[in-house]
Every structure is written in structure tokens, then in C-alpha cells.
Coordinates of C-alpha atoms in Angstrom, one line a residue:
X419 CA 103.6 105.0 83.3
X420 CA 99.9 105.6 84.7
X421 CA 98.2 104.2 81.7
X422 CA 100.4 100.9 81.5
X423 CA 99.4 99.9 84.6
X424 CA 95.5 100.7 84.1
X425 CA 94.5 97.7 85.3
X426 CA 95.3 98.5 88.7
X427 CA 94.9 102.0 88.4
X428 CA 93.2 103.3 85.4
X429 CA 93.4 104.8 82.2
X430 CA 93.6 108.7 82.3
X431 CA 93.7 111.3 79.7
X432 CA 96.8 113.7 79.8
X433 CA 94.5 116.6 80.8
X434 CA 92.4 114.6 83.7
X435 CA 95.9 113.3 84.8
X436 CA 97.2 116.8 84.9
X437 CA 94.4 118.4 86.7
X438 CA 94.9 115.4 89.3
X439 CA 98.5 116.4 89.8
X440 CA 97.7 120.1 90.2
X441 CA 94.7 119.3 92.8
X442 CA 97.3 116.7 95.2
X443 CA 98.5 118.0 98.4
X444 CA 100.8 115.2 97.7
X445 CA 102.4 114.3 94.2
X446 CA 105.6 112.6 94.3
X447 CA 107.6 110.8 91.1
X448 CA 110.7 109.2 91.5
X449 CA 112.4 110.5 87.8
X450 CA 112.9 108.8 84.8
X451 CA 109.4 106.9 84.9
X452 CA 110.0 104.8 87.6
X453 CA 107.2 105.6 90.2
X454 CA 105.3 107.9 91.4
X455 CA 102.1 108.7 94.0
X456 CA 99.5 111.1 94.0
X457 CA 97.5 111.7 97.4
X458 CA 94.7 114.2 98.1
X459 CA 93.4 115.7 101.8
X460 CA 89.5 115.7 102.3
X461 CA 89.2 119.0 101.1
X462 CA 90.8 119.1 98.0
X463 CA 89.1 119.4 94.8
X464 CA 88.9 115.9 93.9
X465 CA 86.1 114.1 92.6
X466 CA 87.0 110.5 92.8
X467 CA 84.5 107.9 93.7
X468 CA 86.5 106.2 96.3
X469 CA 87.9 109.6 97.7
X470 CA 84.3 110.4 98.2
X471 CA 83.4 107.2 99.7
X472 CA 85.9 108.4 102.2
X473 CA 85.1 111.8 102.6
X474 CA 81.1 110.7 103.6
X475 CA 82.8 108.3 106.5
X476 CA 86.2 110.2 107.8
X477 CA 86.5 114.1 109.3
X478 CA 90.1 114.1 108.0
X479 CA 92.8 111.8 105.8
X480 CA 95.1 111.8 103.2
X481 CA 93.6 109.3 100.4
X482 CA 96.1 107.9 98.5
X483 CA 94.8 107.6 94.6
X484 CA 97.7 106.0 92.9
X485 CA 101.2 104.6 93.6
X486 CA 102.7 103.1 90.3
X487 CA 105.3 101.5 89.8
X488 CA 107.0 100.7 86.5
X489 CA 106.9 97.1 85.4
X490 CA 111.1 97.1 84.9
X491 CA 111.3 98.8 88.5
X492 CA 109.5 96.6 90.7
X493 CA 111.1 95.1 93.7
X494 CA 113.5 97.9 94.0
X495 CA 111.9 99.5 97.3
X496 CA 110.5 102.4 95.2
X497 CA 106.8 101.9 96.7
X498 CA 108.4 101.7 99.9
X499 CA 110.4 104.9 99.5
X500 CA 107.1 106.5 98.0
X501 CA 105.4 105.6 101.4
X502 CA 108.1 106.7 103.6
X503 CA 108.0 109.8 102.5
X504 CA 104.1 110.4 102.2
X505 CA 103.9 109.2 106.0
X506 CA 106.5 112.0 106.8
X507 CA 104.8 114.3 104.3
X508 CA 101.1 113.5 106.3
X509 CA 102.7 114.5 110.0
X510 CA 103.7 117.5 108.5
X511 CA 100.0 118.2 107.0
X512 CA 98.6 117.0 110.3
X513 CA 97.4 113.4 109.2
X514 CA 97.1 110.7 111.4
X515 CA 94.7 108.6 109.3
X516 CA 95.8 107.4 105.6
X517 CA 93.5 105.7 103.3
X518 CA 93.5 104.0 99.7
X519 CA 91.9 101.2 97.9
X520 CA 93.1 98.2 96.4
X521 CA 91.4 96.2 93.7
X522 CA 89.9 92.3 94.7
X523 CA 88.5 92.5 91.2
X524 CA 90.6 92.0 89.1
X525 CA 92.8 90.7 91.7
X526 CA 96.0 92.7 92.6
X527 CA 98.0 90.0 95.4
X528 CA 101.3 92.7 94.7
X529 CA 99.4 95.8 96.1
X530 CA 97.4 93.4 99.1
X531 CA 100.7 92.0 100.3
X532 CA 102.6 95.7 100.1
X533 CA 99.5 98.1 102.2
X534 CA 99.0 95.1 104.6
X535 CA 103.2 95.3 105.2
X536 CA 102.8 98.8 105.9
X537 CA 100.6 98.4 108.2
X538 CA 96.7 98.7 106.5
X539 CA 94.0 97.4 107.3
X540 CA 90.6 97.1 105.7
X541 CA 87.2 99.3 106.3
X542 CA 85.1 98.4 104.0
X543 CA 84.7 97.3 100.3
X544 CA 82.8 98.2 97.2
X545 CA 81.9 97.2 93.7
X546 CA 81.4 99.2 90.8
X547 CA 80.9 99.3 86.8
X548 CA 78.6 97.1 86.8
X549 CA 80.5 94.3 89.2
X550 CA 83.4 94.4 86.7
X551 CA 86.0 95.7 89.6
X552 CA 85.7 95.5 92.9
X553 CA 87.9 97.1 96.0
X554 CA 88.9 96.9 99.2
X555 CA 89.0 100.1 100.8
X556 CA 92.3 100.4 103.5
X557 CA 93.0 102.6 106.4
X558 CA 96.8 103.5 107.9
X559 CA 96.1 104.8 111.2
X560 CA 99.0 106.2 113.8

């Protein structure tokens, strides 16, 4: 499910996507293959280049690293059900401040229109390999 939407996300191996899974403070799948989310706090062992950009500008978050979605379950309030819980899941932690990143480069409208519904708004932004993708980076704040 990760790797068919890459584009938005990106292409993982089985181990790198297992070691992710085992390093969240938050991993959450809706079963069979519909969606899932993985979210890590500022101290876990993550070494993501967007979760560090984070971690050099915030104390304390939860940084959301993926939500996917499968193509044949979109538009069936799964993202929204992913969310709801990780909001309850970061009171419980003691999170007030959520963050992600969503591509401009290649464009993903889908993703822009769902974080700014939820309340997102943008911090900053960011281009890398080599100006082939670039992001916007969000912030959730209660």
C-alpha cells in the first residue's frame, strides 16, 4: 500500500518500512490494506529529513510521516478516522503541536485540501533531491 502511493510518500524497502513501524509512538492501519499512519515524537529514533527539520525548530510534536490511503478506498473518511484518532492518541502523549509535510512538487491538491480541513497551517517549506520534490511543511496546533 506504501509503495503504490510513492509519489506522495515514497518508496520503502520491507526492512526500512519495518524499522519505521517499530520506532512510531504512533502506527495505526485500518485492516485489509486500506489505510494506515505512522507518526513519531521528537525523541524517537527517527532519522527522517523533514522530522529533523522539525526537531531543529520545535521543543515537542508529533510529526506525522505518512497517512496512506488506498487508491479503491479514498473518499471513504478513512484519513479522517486516521486523524481522529492520532489527535486523541497526541492528548494522551501530551501533544499539543502536530506537524507533517505535504508535497508542492509534484503537486498533491488531495493531501493540501484534507490537512488545511483539519485545521493546518503552513511553517515553512523546502526543496530537496536536487529541486525534483518540494514540500510544504504544516503545523496542527491546539
Amino acid at each position: 500500500m506504501n509503495d503504490a502511493s510513492a509519489r506522495e510518500t515514497s518508496l520503502l524497502s520491507r526492512e526500512r518500512f519495518d524499522r519505521m513501524i517499530g520506532s512510531a509512538s504512533v502506527a495505526t492501519f485500518i485492516e485489509p490494506a486500506k489505510a494506515l499512519l505512522l507518526a513519531f515524537e521528537q525523541t524517537d529514533n527517527y532519522d527522517g529529513i523533514h522530522f529533523k527539520w522539525f526537531q531543529s525548530r520545535y521543543d515537542r510534536f508529533l510529526y506525522v510521516d505518512r497517512v496512506v490511503v488506498s487508491e479503491e478506498h479514498r473518499s471513504h473518511g478513512y484519513g479522517r478516522m486516521l486523524y481522529a484518532d492520532l489527535f486523541t492518541r497526541a492528548e494522551k502523549l501530551g501533544h499539543n503541536c502536530i506537524v507533517c509535510e505535504v508535497n508542492m512538487q509534484p503537486s498533491n491538491p488531495g493531501s493540501d485540501r484534507f490537512h488545511s480541513a483539519q485545521g493546518f497551517r503552513e511553517v515553512g517549506r523546502a526543496t530537496i533531491d536536487s529541486g525534483a520534490k518540494a514540500v510544504r511543511y504544516l503545523l496542527w496546533h491546539r
